Coordinates of C-alpha atoms in Angstrom, one line a residue:
Chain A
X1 CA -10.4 5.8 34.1
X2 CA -10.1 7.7 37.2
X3 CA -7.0 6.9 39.8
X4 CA -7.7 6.9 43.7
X5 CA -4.5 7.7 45.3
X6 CA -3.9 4.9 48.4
X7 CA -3.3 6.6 51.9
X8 CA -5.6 9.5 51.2
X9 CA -8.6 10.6 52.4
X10 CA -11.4 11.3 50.6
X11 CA -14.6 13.8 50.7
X12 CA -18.1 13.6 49.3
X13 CA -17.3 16.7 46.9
X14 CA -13.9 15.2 46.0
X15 CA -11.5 16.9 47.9
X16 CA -8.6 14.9 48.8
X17 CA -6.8 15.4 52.3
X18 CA -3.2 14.4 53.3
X19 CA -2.5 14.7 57.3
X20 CA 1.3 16.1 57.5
X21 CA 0.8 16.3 61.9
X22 CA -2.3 18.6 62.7
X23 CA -2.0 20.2 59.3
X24 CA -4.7 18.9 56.4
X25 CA -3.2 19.5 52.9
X26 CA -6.0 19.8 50.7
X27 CA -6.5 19.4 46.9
X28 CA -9.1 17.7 44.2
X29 CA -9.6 13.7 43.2
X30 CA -8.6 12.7 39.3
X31 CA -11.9 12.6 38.9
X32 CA -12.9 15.9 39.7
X33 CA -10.3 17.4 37.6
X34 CA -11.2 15.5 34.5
X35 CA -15.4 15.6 35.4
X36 CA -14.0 19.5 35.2
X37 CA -12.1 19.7 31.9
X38 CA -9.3 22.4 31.4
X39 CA -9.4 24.0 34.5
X40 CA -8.2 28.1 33.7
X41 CA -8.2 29.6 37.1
X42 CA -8.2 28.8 41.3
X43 CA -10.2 31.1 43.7
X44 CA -8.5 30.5 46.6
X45 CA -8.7 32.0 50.2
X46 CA -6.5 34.5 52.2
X47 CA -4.2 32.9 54.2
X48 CA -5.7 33.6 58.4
X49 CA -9.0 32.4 56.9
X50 CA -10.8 30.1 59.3
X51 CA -12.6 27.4 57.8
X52 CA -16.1 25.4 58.8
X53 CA -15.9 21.6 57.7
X54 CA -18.0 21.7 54.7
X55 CA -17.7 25.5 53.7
X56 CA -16.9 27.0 50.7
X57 CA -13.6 28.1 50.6
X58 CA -12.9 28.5 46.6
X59 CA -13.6 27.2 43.5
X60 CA -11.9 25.9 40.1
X61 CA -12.9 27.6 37.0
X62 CA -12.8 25.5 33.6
X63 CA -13.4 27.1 30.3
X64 CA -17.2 25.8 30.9
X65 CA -18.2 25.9 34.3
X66 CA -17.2 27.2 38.3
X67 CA -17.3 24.6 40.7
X68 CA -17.1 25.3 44.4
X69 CA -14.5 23.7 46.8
X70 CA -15.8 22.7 50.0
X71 CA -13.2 22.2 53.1
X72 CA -13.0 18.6 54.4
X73 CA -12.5 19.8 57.9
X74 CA -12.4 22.7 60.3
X75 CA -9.4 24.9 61.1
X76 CA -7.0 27.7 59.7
X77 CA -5.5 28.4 56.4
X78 CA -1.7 29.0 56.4
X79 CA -0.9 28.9 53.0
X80 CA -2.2 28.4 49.4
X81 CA -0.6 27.0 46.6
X82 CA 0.5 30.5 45.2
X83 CA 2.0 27.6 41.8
X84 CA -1.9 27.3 41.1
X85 CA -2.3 31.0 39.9
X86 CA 0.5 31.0 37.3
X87 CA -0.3 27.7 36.3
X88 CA -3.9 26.0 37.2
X89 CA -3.4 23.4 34.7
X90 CA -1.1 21.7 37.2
X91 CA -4.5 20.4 39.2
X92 CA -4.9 18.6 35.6
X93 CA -1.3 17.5 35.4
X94 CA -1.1 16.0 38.7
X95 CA -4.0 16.4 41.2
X96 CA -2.5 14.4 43.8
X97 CA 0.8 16.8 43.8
X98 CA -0.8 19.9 43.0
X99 CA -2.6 21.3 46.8
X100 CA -4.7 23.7 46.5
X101 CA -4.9 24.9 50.5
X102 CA -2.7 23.7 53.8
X103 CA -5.6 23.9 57.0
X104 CA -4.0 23.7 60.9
X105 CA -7.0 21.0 62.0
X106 CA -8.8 22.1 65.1
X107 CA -10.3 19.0 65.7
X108 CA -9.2 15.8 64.2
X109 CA -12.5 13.7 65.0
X110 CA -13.8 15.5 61.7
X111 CA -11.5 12.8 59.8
X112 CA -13.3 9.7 60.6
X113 CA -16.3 11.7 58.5
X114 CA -14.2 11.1 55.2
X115 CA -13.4 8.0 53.3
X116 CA -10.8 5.6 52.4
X117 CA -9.4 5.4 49.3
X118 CA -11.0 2.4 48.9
X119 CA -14.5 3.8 50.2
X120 CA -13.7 6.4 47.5
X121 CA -13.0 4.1 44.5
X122 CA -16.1 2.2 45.2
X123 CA -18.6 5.8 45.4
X124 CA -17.0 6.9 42.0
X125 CA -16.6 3.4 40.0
X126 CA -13.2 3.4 39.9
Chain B
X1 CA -38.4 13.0 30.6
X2 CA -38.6 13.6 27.0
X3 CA -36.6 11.9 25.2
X4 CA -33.7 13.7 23.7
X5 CA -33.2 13.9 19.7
X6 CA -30.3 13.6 17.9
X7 CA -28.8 14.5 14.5
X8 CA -27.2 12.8 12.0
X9 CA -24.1 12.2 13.1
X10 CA -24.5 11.0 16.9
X11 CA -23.3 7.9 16.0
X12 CA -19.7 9.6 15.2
X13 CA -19.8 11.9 18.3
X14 CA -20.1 8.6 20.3
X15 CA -17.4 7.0 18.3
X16 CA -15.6 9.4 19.0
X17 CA -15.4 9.6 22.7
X18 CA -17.2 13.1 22.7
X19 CA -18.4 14.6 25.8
X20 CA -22.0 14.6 25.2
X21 CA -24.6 17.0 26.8
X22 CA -28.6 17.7 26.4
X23 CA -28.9 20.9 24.2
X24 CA -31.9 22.4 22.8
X25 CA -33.7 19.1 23.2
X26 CA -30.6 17.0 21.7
X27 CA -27.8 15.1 23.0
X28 CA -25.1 17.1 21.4
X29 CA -21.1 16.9 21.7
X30 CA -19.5 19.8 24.0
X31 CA -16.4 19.0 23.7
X32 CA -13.8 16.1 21.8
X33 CA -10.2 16.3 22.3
X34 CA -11.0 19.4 25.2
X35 CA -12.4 23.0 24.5
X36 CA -9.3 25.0 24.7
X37 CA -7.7 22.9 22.1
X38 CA -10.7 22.9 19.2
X39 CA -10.9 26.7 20.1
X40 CA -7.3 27.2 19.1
X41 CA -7.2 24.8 16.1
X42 CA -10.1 26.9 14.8
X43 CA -8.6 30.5 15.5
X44 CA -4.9 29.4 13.9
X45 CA -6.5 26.3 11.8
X46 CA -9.6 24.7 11.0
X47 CA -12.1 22.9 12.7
X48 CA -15.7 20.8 11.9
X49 CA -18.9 21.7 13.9
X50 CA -22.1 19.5 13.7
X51 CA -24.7 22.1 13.8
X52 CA -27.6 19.9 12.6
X53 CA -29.5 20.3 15.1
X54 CA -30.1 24.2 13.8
X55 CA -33.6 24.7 12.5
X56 CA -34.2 25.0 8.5
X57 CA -37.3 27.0 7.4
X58 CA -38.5 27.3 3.8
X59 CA -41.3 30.2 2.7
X60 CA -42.2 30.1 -1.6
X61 CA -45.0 31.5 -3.1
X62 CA -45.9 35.3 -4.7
X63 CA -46.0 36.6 -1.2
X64 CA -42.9 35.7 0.3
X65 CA -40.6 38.4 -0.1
X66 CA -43.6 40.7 1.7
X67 CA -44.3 37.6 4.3
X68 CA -40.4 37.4 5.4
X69 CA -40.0 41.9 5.6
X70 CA -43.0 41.2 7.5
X71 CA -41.7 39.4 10.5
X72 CA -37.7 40.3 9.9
X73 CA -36.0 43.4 11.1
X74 CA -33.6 42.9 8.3
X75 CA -33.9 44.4 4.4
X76 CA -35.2 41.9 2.2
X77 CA -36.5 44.1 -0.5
X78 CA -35.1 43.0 -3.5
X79 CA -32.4 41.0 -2.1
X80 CA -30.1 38.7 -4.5
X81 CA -30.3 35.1 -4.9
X82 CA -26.9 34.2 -3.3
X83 CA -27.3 36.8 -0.3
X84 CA -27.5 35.8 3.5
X85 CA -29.0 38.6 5.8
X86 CA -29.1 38.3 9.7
X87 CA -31.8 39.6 11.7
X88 CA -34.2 39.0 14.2
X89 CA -38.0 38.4 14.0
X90 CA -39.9 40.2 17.3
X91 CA -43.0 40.6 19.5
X92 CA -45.0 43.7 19.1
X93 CA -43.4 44.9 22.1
X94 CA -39.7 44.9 20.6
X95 CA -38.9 41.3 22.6
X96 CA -37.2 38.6 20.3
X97 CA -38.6 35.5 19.2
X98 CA -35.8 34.6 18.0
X99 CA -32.8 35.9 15.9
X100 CA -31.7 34.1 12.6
X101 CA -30.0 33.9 8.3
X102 CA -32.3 34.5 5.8
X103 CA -31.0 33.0 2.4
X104 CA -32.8 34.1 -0.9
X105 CA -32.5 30.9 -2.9
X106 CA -31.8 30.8 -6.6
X107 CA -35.4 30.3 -7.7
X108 CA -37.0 32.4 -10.2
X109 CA -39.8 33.5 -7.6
X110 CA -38.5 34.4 -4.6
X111 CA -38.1 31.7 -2.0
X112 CA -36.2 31.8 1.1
X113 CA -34.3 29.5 3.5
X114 CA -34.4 31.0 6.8
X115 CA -32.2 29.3 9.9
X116 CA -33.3 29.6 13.3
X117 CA -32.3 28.6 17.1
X118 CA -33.0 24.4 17.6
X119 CA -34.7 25.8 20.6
X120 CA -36.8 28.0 19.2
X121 CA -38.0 25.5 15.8
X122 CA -41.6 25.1 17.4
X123 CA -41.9 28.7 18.5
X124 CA -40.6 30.3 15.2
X125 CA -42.8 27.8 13.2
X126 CA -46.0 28.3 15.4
X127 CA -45.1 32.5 15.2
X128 CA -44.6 32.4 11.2
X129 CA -48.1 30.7 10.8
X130 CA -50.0 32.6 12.8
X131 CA -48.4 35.5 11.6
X132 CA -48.7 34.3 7.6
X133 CA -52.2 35.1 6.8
X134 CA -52.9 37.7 3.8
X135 CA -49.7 36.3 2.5
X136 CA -49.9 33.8 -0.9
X137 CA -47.0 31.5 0.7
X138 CA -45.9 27.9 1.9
X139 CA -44.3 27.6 4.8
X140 CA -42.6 23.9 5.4
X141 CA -40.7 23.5 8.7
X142 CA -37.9 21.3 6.9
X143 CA -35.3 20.9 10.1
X144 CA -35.6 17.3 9.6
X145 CA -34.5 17.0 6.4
X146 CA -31.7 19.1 6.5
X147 CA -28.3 18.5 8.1
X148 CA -25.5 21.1 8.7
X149 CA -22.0 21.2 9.6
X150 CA -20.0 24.2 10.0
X151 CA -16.2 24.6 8.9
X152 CA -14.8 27.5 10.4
X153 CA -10.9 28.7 10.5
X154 CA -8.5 30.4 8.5
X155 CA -7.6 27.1 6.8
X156 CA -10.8 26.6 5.9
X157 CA -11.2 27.5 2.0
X158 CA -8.1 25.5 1.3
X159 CA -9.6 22.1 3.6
X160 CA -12.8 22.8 1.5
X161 CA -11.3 22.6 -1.7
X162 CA -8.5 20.2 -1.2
X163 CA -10.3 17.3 1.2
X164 CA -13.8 17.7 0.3
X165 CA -13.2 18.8 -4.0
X166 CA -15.4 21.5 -3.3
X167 CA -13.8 24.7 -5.3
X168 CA -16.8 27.0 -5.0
X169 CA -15.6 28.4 -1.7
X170 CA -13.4 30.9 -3.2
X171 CA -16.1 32.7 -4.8
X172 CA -17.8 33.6 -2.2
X173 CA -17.5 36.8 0.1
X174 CA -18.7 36.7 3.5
X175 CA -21.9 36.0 3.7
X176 CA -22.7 35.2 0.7
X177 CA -23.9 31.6 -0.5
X178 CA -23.8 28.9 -3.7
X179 CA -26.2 26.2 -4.4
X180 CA -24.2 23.2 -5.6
X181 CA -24.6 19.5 -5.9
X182 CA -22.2 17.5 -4.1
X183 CA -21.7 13.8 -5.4
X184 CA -25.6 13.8 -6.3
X185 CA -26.7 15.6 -3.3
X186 CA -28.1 19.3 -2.9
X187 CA -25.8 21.1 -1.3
X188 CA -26.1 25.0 0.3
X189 CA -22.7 26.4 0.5
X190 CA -22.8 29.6 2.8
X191 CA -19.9 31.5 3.9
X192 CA -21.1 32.4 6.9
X193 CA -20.0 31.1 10.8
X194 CA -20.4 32.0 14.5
X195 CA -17.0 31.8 15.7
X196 CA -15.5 35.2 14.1
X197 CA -13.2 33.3 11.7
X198 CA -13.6 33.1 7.4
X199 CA -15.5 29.7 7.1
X200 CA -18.4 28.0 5.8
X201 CA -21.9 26.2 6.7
X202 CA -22.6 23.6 4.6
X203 CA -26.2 22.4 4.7
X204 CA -27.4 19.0 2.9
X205 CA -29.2 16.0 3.1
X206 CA -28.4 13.5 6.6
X207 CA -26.8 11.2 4.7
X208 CA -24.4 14.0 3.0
X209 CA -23.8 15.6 6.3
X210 CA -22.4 12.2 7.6
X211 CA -20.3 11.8 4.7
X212 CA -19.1 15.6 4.5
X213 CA -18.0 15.3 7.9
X214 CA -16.4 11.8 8.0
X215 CA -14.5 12.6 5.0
X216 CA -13.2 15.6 6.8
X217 CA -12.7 14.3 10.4
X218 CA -10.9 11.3 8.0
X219 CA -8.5 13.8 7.0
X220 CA -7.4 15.4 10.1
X221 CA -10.1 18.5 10.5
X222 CA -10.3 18.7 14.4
X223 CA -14.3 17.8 15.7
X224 CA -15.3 20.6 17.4
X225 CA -18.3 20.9 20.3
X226 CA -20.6 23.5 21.3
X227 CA -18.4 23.8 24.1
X228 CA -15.9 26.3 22.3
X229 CA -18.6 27.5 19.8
X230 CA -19.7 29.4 22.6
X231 CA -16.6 30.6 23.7
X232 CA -15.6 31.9 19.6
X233 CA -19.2 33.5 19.2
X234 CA -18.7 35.4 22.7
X235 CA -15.1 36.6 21.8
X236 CA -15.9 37.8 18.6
X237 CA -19.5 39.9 20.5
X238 CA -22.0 37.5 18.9
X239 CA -25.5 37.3 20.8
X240 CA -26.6 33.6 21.8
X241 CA -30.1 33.4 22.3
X242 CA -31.6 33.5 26.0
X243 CA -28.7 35.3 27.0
X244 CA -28.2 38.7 24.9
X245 CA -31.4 38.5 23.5
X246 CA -34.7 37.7 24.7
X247 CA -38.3 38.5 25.3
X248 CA -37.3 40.4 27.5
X249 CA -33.4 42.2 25.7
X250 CA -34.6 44.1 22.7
X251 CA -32.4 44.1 19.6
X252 CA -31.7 48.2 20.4
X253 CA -31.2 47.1 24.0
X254 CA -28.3 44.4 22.5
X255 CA -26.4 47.1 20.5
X256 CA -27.8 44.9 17.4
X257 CA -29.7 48.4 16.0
X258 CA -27.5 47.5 12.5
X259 CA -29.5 45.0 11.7
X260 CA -33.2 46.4 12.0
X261 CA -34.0 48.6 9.4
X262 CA -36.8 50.8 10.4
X263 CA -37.2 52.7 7.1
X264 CA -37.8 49.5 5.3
X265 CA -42.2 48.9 4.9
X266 CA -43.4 47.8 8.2
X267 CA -42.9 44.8 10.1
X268 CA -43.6 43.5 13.3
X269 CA -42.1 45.1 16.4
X270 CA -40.9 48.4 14.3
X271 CA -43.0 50.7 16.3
X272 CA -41.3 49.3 19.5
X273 CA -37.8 50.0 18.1
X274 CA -38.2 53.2 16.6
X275 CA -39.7 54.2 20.4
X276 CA -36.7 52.6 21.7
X277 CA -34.6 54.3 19.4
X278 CA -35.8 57.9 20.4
X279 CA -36.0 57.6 23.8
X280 CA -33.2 55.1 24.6
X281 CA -33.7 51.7 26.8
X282 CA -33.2 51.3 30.5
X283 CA -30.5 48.7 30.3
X284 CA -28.3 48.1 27.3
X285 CA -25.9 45.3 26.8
X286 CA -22.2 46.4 27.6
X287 CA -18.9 44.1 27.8
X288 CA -16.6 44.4 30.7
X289 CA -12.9 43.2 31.1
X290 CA -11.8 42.4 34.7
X291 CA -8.5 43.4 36.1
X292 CA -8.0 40.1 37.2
X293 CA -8.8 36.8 36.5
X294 CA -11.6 35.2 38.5
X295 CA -14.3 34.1 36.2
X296 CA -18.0 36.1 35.5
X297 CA -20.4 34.0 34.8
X298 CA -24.4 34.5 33.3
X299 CA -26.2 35.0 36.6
X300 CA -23.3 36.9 38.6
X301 CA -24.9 40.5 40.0
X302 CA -22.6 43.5 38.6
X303 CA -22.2 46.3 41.3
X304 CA -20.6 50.5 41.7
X305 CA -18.2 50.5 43.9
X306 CA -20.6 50.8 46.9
X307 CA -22.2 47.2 45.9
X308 CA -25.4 48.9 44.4
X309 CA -26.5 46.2 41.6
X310 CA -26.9 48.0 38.5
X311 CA -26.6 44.7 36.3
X312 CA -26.2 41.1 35.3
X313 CA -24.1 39.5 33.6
X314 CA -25.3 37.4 30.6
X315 CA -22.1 35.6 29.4
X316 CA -18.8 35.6 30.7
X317 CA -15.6 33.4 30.0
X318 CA -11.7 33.8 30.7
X319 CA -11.3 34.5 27.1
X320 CA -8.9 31.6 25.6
X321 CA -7.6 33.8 22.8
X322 CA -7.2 37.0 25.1
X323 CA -6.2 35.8 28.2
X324 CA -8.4 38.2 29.9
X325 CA -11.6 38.0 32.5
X326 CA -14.1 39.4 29.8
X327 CA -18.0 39.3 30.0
X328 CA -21.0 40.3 28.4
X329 CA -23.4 42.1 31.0
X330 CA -26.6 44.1 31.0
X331 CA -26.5 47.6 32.8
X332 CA -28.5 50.1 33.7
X333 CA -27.8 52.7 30.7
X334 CA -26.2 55.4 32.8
X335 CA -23.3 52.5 33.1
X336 CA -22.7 51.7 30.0
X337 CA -20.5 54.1 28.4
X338 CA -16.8 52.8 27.7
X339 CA -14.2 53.3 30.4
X340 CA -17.3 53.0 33.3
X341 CA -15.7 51.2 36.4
X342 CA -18.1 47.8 37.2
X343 CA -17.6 45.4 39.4
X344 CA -18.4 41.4 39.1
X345 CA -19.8 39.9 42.3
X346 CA -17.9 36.4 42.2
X347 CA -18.7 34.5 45.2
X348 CA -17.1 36.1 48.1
X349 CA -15.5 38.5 46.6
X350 CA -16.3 42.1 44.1
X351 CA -13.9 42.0 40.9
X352 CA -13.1 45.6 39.7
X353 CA -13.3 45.7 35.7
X354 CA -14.2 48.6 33.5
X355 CA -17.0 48.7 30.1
X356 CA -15.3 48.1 27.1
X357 CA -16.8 47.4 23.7
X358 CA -18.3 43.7 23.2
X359 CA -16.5 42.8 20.0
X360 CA -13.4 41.7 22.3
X361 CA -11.8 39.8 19.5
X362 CA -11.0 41.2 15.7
X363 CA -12.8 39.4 13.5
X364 CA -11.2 37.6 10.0
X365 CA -13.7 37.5 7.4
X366 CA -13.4 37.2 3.9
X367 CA -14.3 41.0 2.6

């Protein structure tokens, strides 16, 4: 069974976001990383990169599959989880302690688009 | 939607807690206890594959030695009872129908088992009969009545003998097969795999298959999916079907040249080949390594420097074994020789890598 982690929030393609002031620490749900297996490798953007709420902005690899990341909101990268290239299998581990991307927020409106944990729970079946 | 099939042993997979996925028309197990793990226990161990989903063709009669030259690129003149051949059977044109085993049975007239693609059962079957005629042969598509599992690892003659009582497996070279019974049951024994490692294929009746392989998932043997099938067979350069070859990606095209033999009596698609031979192809299957680690994948455009596509890539993995970005990709034949610098459109970005040969890993078979 999947765990929803209280006092995030939560997007449609399973990213997870934690607001640390105007900055939006991002990362995957449990369930994405165990809907994704072993995950091998993290495509993940240059720092500077400006982000659209809802783009692309990497993907996990498993042995099996890609599958894409999509930013829950709008804003800048200033850092990556540089941990995640040694070792990806930390998104397996621990996906509520292993980010994947830190985004400055331009507009913090774009949060009341995502969902509760609770919300979240309920969409997967948790 | 059709509804899927299933083999033997679906009741186990499920028991299991196997991840389970449509394949060729059945719900098959990709993965048990995760891929990376049953593709290590079968490169350092041992590990159970049900592969009954496979297709199981039998030809008899006075003709069928002629019939099966006749629509295989492989030698089958004269072959021994006991010997398994790989080879493809073609279109006219040099496309591939499909590539497959041929056993020649111990009968005293020659019959053969031949073992094809799940996907391809119909197609095969529907190509051998309208292809069949002059020929004094039976043809019985048998799939159903056959189950297979495959044992594959370097542990692999030892589980067969000591969990299963089964000491025939150290007789046999690689690719080379008994016909035993096996507590009342036919059994084939083959020593013949897909992942690159010694092991066996063990074809027998339903009910055998699901008490081959309970007795050895019983004893320990690690269940593995078609999830890290496909990762062994690509290591170790083995073609899958749809991907390396095709209609469309000619044996000569896929490097597999070895195993048509044009100056065996005709067959169908030789003309093709030996045109193919002379003149060389347009594209021929190459592997590439990447100097880092993103991830090619079948579909991904592969570029020069300057972006120009002159590819696409048909297969590509981080190699478990290897630890390497490796894929298999076909090129426009003025890429292809070893050391050409390619690059792998992946997403955003163009991964440098270089052409390297296709057998990535070194295989272990039983000489």
């Amino acid at each position: 069974m999947s765990t929803v982690k209280e006092g995030l929030l939560y997007s449609e393609s399973h990213e997870w976001v934690r607001m640390d002031g105007d900055v939006a620490i991002i990362g995957v749900s449990d369930f994405a990383q165990s809907e994704m297996g072993d995950i091998t490798y993290v495509d993940m953007p240059d720092e500077g990169d400006t982000l659209a709420q809802g783009e692309d902005f990497g993907a996990l690899e498993s042995v099996k599959a890609s599958s894409e990341l999509y930013s829950p909101v709008s804003g800048t990268v200033i850092a990556c989880n540089a941990e995640l290239e040694e070792a990806p299998q930390r998104i397996n581990q621990d996906p509520y302690s292993a980010w994947i991307i830190k985004v400055e927020v331009t507009d913090k409106a774009q949060l009341s688009a995502l969902m509760s944990a609770a919300a979240y729970a309920a969409k997967i079946g948790a | 939607m059709e509804t899927l099939k299933v083999t033997p042993l679906h009741e186990s997979h499920l028991a299991l807690g196997a991840k389970m996925s449509p394949f060729a028309g059945f719900d098959m197990p990709i993965s048990y206890s995760g891929i990376v793990d049953e593709h290590m226990a079968v490169r350092g161990k041992a590990g159970v594959f049900d592969v009954s989903h496979m297709g199981e063709i039998e030809i008899c009669g006075p003709g069928a030695e002629a019939f099966v030259n006749h629509i295989f690129t492989n030698d089958v003149c004269g072959m021994q009872p006991g010997v398994v051949l790989y080879g493809m059977m073609l279109y006219p044109d040099g496309g591939v129908v499909d590539d497959l085993l041929v056993y020649r049975l111990f009968t005293p007239e020659p019959s053969f088992f031949l073992v094809v693609n799940a996907a391809n059962i119909e197609k095969d079957f529907d190509w051998m009969r309208a292809n069949a005629g002059g020929f004094d042969i039976t043809l019985r598509n048998r799939s159903e009545q056959w189950g297979q599992i495959a044992l594959q690892g370097p542990e692999s003659e030892t589980v067969l003998a000591d969990v299963l009582g089964i000491r025939e497996g150290g007789q046999l070279r690689f690719y080379t097969f008994v016909q035993i019974s096996w507590r009342g049951d036919p059994l084939i024994l083959s020593r013949t795999g897909y992942t690159g490692e010694d092991g066996f294929e063990l074809y027998s009746t339903p009910s055998s298959t699901q008490l081959l392989w309970k007795t050895l998932v019983d004893a320990g043997v690690k269940p593995c999916g078609l999830g890290c099938r496909d990762t062994l067979r690509f290591e170790a350069g083995m073609p899958l079907y749809g991907h390396e070859l095709s209609e469309s990606i000619s044996p000569v095209m896929a490097g597999l040249s070895v195993f048509c033999k044009l100056d065996k009596p005709d067959f169908i698609g030789r003309q093709a080949l030996a045109v193919q031979k002379a003149n060389g192809t347009e594209r021929r299957l190459v592997g590439i390594e990447l100097e880092e680690n993103a991830v090619p994948r079948a579909g991904y455009p592969v570029e020069l420097a300057d972006g120009t596509q002159v590819g696409v890539v048909t297969t590509g993995y981080h190699s478990l074994t290897l630890d390497k970005s490796l894929c298999f990709a076909l090129v426009d034949s003025a890429c292809s020789a070893i050391g050409t610098p390619l690059w792998v459109h992946i997403r955003r970005h163009s991964f440098r890598g270089s052409v390297v040969k296709k057998n990535f890993y070194k295989t272990n078979y039983k000489k």
